[in-house]
PDB file of C-alpha atoms and ligand atoms in Angstrom:
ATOM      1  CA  UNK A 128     -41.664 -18.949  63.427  1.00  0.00           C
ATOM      2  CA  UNK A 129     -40.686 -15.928  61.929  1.00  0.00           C
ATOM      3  CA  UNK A 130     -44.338 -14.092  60.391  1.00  0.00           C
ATOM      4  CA  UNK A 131     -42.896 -11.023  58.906  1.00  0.00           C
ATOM      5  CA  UNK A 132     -40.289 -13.359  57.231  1.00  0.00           C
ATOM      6  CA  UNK A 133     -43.380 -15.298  55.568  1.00  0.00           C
ATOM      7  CA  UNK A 134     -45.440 -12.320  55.108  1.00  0.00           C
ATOM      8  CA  UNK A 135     -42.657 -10.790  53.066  1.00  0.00           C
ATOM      9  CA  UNK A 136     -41.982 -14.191  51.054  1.00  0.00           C
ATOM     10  CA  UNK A 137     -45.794 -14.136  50.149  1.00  0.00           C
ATOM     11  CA  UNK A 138     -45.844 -10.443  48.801  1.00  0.00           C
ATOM     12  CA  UNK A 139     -42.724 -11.338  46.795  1.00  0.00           C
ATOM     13  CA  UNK A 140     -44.925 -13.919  45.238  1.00  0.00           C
ATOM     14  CA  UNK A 141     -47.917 -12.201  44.410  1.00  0.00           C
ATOM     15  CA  UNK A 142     -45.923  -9.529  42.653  1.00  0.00           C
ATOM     16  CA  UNK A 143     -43.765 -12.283  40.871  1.00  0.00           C
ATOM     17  CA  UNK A 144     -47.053 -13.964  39.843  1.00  0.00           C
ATOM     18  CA  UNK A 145     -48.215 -10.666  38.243  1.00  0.00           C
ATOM     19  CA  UNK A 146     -51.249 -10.084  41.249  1.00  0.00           C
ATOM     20  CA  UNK A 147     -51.628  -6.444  42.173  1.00  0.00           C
ATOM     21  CA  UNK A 148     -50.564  -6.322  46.116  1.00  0.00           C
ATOM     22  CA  UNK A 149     -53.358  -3.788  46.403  1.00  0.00           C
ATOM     23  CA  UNK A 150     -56.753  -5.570  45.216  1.00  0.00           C
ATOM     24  CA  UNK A 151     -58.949  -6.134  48.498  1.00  0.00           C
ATOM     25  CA  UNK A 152     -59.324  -9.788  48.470  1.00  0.00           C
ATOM     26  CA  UNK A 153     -55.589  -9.810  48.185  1.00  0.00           C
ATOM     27  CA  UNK A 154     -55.227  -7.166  51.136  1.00  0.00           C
ATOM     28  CA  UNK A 155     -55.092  -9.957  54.291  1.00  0.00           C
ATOM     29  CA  UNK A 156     -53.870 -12.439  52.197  1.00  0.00           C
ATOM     30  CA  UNK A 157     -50.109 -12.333  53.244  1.00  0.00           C
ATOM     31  CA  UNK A 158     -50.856 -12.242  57.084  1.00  0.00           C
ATOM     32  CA  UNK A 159     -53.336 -14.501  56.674  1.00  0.00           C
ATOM     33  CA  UNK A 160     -50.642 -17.489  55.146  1.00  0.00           C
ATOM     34  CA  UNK A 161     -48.186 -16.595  57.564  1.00  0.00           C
ATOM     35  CA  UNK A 162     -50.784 -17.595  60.607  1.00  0.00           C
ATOM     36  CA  UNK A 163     -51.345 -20.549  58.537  1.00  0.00           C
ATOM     37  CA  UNK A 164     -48.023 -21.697  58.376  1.00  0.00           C
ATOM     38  CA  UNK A 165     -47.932 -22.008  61.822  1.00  0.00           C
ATOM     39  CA  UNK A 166     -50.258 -24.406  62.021  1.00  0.00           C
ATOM     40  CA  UNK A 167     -49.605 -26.731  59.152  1.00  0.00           C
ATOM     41  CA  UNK A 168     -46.169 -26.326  60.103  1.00  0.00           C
ATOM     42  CA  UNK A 169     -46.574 -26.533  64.059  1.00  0.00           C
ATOM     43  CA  UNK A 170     -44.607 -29.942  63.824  1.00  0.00           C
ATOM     44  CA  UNK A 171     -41.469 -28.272  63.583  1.00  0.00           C
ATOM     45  CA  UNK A 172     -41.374 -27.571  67.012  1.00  0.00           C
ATOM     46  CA  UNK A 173     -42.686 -30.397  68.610  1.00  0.00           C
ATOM     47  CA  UNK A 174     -41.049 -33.452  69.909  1.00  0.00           C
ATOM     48  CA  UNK A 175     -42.773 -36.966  69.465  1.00  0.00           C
ATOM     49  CA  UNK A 176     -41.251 -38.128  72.628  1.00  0.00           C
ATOM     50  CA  UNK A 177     -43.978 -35.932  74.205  1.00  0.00           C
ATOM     51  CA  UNK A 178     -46.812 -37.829  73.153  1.00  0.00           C
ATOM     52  CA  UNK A 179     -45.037 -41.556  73.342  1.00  0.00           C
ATOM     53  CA  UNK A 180     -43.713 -41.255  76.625  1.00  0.00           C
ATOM     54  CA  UNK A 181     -46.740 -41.862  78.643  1.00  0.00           C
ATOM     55  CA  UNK A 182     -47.206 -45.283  78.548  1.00  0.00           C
ATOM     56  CA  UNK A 183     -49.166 -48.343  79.458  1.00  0.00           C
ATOM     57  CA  UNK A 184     -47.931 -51.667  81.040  1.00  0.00           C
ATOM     58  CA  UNK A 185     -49.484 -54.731  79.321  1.00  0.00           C
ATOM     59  CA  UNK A 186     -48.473 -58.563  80.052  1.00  0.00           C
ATOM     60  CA  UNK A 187     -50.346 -59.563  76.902  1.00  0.00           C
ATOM     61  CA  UNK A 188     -47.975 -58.571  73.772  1.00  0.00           C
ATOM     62  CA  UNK A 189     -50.465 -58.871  71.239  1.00  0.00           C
ATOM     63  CA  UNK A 190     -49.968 -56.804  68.231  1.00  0.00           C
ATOM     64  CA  UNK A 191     -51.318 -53.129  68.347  1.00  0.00           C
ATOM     65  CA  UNK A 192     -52.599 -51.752  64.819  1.00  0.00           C
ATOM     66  CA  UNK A 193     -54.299 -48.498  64.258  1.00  0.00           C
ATOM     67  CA  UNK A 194     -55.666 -47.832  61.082  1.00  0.00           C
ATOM     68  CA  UNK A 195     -56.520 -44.899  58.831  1.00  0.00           C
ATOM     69  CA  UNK A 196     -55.145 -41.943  61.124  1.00  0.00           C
ATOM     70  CA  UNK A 197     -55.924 -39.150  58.227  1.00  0.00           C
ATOM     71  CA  UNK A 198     -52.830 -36.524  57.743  1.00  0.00           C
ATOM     72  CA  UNK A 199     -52.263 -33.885  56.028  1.00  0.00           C
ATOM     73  CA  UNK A 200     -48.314 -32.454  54.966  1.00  0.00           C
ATOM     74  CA  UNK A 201     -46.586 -30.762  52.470  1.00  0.00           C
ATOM     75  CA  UNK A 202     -43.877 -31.981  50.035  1.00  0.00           C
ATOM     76  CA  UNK A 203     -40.795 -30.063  50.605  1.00  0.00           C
ATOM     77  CA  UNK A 204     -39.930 -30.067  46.601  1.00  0.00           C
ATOM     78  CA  UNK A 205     -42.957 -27.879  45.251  1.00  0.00           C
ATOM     79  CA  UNK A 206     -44.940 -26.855  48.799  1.00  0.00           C
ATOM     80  CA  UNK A 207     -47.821 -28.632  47.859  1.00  0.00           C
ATOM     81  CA  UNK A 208     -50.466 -30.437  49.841  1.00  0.00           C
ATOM     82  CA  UNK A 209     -49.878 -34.580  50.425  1.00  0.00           C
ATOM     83  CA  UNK A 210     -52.385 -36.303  52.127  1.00  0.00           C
ATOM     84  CA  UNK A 211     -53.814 -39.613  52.904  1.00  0.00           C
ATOM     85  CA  UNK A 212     -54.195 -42.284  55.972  1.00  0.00           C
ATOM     86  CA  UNK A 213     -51.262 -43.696  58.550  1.00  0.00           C
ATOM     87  CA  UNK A 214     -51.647 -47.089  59.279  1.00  0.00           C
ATOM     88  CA  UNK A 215     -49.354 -48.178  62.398  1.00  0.00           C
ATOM     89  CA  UNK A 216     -48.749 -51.081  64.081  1.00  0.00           C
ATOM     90  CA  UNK A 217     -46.293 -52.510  66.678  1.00  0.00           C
ATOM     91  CA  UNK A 218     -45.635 -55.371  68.933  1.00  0.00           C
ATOM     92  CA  UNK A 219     -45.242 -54.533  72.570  1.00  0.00           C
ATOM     93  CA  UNK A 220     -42.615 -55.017  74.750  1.00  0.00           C
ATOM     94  CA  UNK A 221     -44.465 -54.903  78.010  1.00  0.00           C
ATOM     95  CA  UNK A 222     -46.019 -51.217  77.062  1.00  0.00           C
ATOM     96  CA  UNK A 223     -48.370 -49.235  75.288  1.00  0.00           C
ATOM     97  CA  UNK A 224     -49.633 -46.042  74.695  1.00  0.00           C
ATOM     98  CA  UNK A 225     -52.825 -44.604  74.035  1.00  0.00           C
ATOM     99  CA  UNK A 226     -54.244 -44.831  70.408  1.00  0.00           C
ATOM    100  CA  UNK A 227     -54.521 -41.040  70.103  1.00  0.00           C
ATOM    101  CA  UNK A 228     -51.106 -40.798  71.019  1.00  0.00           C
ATOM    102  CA  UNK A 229     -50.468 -42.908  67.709  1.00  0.00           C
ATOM    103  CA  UNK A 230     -52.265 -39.861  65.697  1.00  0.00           C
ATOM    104  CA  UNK A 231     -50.479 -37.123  67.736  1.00  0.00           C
ATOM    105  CA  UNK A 232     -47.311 -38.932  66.637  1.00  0.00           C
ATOM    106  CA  UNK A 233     -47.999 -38.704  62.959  1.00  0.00           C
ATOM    107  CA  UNK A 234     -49.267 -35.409  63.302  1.00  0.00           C
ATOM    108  CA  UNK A 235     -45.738 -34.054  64.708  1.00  0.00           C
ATOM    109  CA  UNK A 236     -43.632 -35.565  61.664  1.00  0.00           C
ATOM    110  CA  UNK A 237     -46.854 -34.397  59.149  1.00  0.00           C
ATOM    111  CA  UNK A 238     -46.885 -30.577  59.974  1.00  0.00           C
ATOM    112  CA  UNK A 239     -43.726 -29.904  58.361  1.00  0.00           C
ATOM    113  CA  UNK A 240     -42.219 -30.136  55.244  1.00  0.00           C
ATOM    114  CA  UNK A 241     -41.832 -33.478  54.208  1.00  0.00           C
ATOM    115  CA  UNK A 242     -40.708 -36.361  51.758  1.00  0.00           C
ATOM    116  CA  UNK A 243     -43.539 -39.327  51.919  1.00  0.00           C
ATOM    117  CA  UNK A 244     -40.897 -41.811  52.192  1.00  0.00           C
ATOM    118  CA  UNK A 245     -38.776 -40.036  55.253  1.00  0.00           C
ATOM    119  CA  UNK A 246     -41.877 -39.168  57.655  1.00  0.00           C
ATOM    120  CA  UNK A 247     -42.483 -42.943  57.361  1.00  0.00           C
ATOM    121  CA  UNK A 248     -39.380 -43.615  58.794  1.00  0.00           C
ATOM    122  CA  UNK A 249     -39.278 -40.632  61.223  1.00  0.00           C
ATOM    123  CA  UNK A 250     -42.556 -42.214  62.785  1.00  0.00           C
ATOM    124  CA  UNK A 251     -41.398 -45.791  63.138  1.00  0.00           C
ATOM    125  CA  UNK A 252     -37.894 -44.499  64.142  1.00  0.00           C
ATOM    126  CA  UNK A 253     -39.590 -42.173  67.023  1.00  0.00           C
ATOM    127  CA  UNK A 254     -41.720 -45.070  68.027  1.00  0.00           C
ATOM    128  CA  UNK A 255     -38.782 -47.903  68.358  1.00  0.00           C
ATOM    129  CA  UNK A 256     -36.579 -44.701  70.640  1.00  0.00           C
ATOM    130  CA  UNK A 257     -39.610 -44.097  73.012  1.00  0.00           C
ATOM    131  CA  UNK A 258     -42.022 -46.974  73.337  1.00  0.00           C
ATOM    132  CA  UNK A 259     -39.199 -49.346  72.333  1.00  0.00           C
ATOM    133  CA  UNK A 260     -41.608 -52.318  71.052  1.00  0.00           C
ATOM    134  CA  UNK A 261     -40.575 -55.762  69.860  1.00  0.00           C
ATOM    135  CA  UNK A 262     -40.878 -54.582  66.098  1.00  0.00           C
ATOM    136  CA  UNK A 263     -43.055 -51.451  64.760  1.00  0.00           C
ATOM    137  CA  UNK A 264     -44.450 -51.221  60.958  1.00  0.00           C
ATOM    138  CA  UNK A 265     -45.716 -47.816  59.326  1.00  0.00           C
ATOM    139  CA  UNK A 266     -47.440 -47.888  56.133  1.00  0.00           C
ATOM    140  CA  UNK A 267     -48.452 -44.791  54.379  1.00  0.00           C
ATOM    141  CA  UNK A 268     -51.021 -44.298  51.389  1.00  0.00           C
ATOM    142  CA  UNK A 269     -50.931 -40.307  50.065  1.00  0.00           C
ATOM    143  CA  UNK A 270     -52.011 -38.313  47.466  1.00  0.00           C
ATOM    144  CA  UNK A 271     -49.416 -35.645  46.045  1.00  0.00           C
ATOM    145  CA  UNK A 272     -51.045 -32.342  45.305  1.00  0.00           C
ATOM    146  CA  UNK A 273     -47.809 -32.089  42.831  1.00  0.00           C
ATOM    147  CA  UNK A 274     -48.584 -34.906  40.780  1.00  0.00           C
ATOM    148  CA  UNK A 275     -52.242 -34.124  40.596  1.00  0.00           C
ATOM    149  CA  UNK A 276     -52.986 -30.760  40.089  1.00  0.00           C
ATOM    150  CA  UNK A 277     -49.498 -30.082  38.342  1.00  0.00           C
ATOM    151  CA  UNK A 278     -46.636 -31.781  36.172  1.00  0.00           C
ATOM    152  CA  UNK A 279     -47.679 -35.915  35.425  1.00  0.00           C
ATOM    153  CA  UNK A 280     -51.474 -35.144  36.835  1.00  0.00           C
ATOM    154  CA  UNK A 281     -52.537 -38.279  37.720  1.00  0.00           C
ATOM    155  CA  UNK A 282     -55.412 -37.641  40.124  1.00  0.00           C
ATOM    156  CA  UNK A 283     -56.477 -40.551  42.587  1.00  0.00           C
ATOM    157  CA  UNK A 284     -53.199 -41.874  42.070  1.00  0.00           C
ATOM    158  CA  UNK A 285     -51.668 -42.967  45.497  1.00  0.00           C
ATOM    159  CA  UNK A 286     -48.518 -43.342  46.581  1.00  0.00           C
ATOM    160  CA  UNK A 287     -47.587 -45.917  49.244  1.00  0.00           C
ATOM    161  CA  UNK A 288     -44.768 -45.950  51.517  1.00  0.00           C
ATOM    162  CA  UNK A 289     -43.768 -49.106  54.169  1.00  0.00           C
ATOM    163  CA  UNK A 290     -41.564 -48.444  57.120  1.00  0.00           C
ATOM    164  CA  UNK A 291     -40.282 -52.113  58.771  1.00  0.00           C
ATOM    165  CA  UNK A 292     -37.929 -51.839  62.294  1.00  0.00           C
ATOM    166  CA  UNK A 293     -37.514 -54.508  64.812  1.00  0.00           C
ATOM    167  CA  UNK A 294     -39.563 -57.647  64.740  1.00  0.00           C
ATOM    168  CA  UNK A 295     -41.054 -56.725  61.706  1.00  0.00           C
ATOM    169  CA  UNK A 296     -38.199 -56.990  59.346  1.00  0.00           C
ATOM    170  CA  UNK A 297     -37.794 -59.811  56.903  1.00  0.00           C
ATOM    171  CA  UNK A 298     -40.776 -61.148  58.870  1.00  0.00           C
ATOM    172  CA  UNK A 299     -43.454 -61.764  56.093  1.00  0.00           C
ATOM    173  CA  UNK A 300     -45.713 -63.997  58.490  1.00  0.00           C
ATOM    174  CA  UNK A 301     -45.719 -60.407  60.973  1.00  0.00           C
ATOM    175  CA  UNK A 302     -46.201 -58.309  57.798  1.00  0.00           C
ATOM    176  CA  UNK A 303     -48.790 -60.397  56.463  1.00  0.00           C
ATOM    177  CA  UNK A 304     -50.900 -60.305  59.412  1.00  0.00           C
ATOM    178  CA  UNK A 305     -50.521 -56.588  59.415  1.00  0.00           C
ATOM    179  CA  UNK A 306     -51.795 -56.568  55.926  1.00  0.00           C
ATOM    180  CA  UNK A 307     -54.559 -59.036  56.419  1.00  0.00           C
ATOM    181  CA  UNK A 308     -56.329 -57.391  59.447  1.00  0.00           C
ATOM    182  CA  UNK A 309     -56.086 -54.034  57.440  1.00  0.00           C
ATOM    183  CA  UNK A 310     -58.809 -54.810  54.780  1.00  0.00           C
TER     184      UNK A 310
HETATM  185 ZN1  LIG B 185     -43.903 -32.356  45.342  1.00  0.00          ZN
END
């Protein structure tokens, strides 16, 4: 990641904002966003085969859900926070991986610039290449610091996003049971 680039892009703001590049509390403030950005965009380099490759051999194939993996990511229209809880879950083919390997997963396709609606589908799509279950189903339930703070301002509204691959679609029995062991 490029920090000068950033640090630039910030002071360009400021001063386009009307803020005077000068006053102290302002003084760190470009350096400080640029650091930031590498964290809350670290996902950009990372590769979710990393953290699904290490897997488990079951003979039970049981459905696998994890629930309410908190994320945090930012809309690639305004820059804004969205944030809420991944809910995963997947049928095994024979292997697993370990639950915080679920999180990890998320967190790769979260730190980044996203659309809701795409890193739903980037997670079940990385998890059908690597772990290769029977079926995998990704639900997402955010709320857009663009719609809340700014523009429609709706705060507390959520927005909910389904991902369906394998076994999963046009299942509604499979879906269903996903749904009903979730409340
Ligand atoms: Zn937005």
């Amino acid at each position: 990641m490029d920090q000068q680039k950033i640090e630039t892009g910030v002071r360009l703001i400021l001063e386009g904002i009307g803020e005077d590049l000068n006053r102290e509390g302002l003084l760190e403030t470009p350096a400080r966003i640029a650091r930031m950005y590498e964290e809350i965009c670290g996902g950009m380099g990372e590769d979710a085969k990393e953290h699904l490759q290490k897997t488990f051999t079951v003979t039970d194939g049981g459905m696998v859900i994890e629930r309410d993996i908190t994320f945090y990511s930012l809309c690639e229209h305004h820059m804004l926070p969205f944030f809420g809880k991944a809910h995963i879950a997947y049928i095994p083919d024979g292997k697993v991986v370990g639950l915080s390997k679920l999180a990890r997963t998320v967190d790769v396709f979260a730190r980044r610039l996203q659309i809701q609606e795409q890193m739903t589908a980037q997670i079940a799509d990385a998890i059908m290449e690597y772990l290769k279950p029977k079926g995998v189903m990704v639900v997402l339930e955010a709320e857009h610091m663009c719609m809340t703070m700014r523009g429609i301002k709706k705060p507390g509204s959520m927005t909910q996003t389904v991902a369906l691959r394998g076994a999963f679609v046009d299942n509604v029995d499979l879906q269903r049971q996903f749904y009903e062991t979730n409340r």
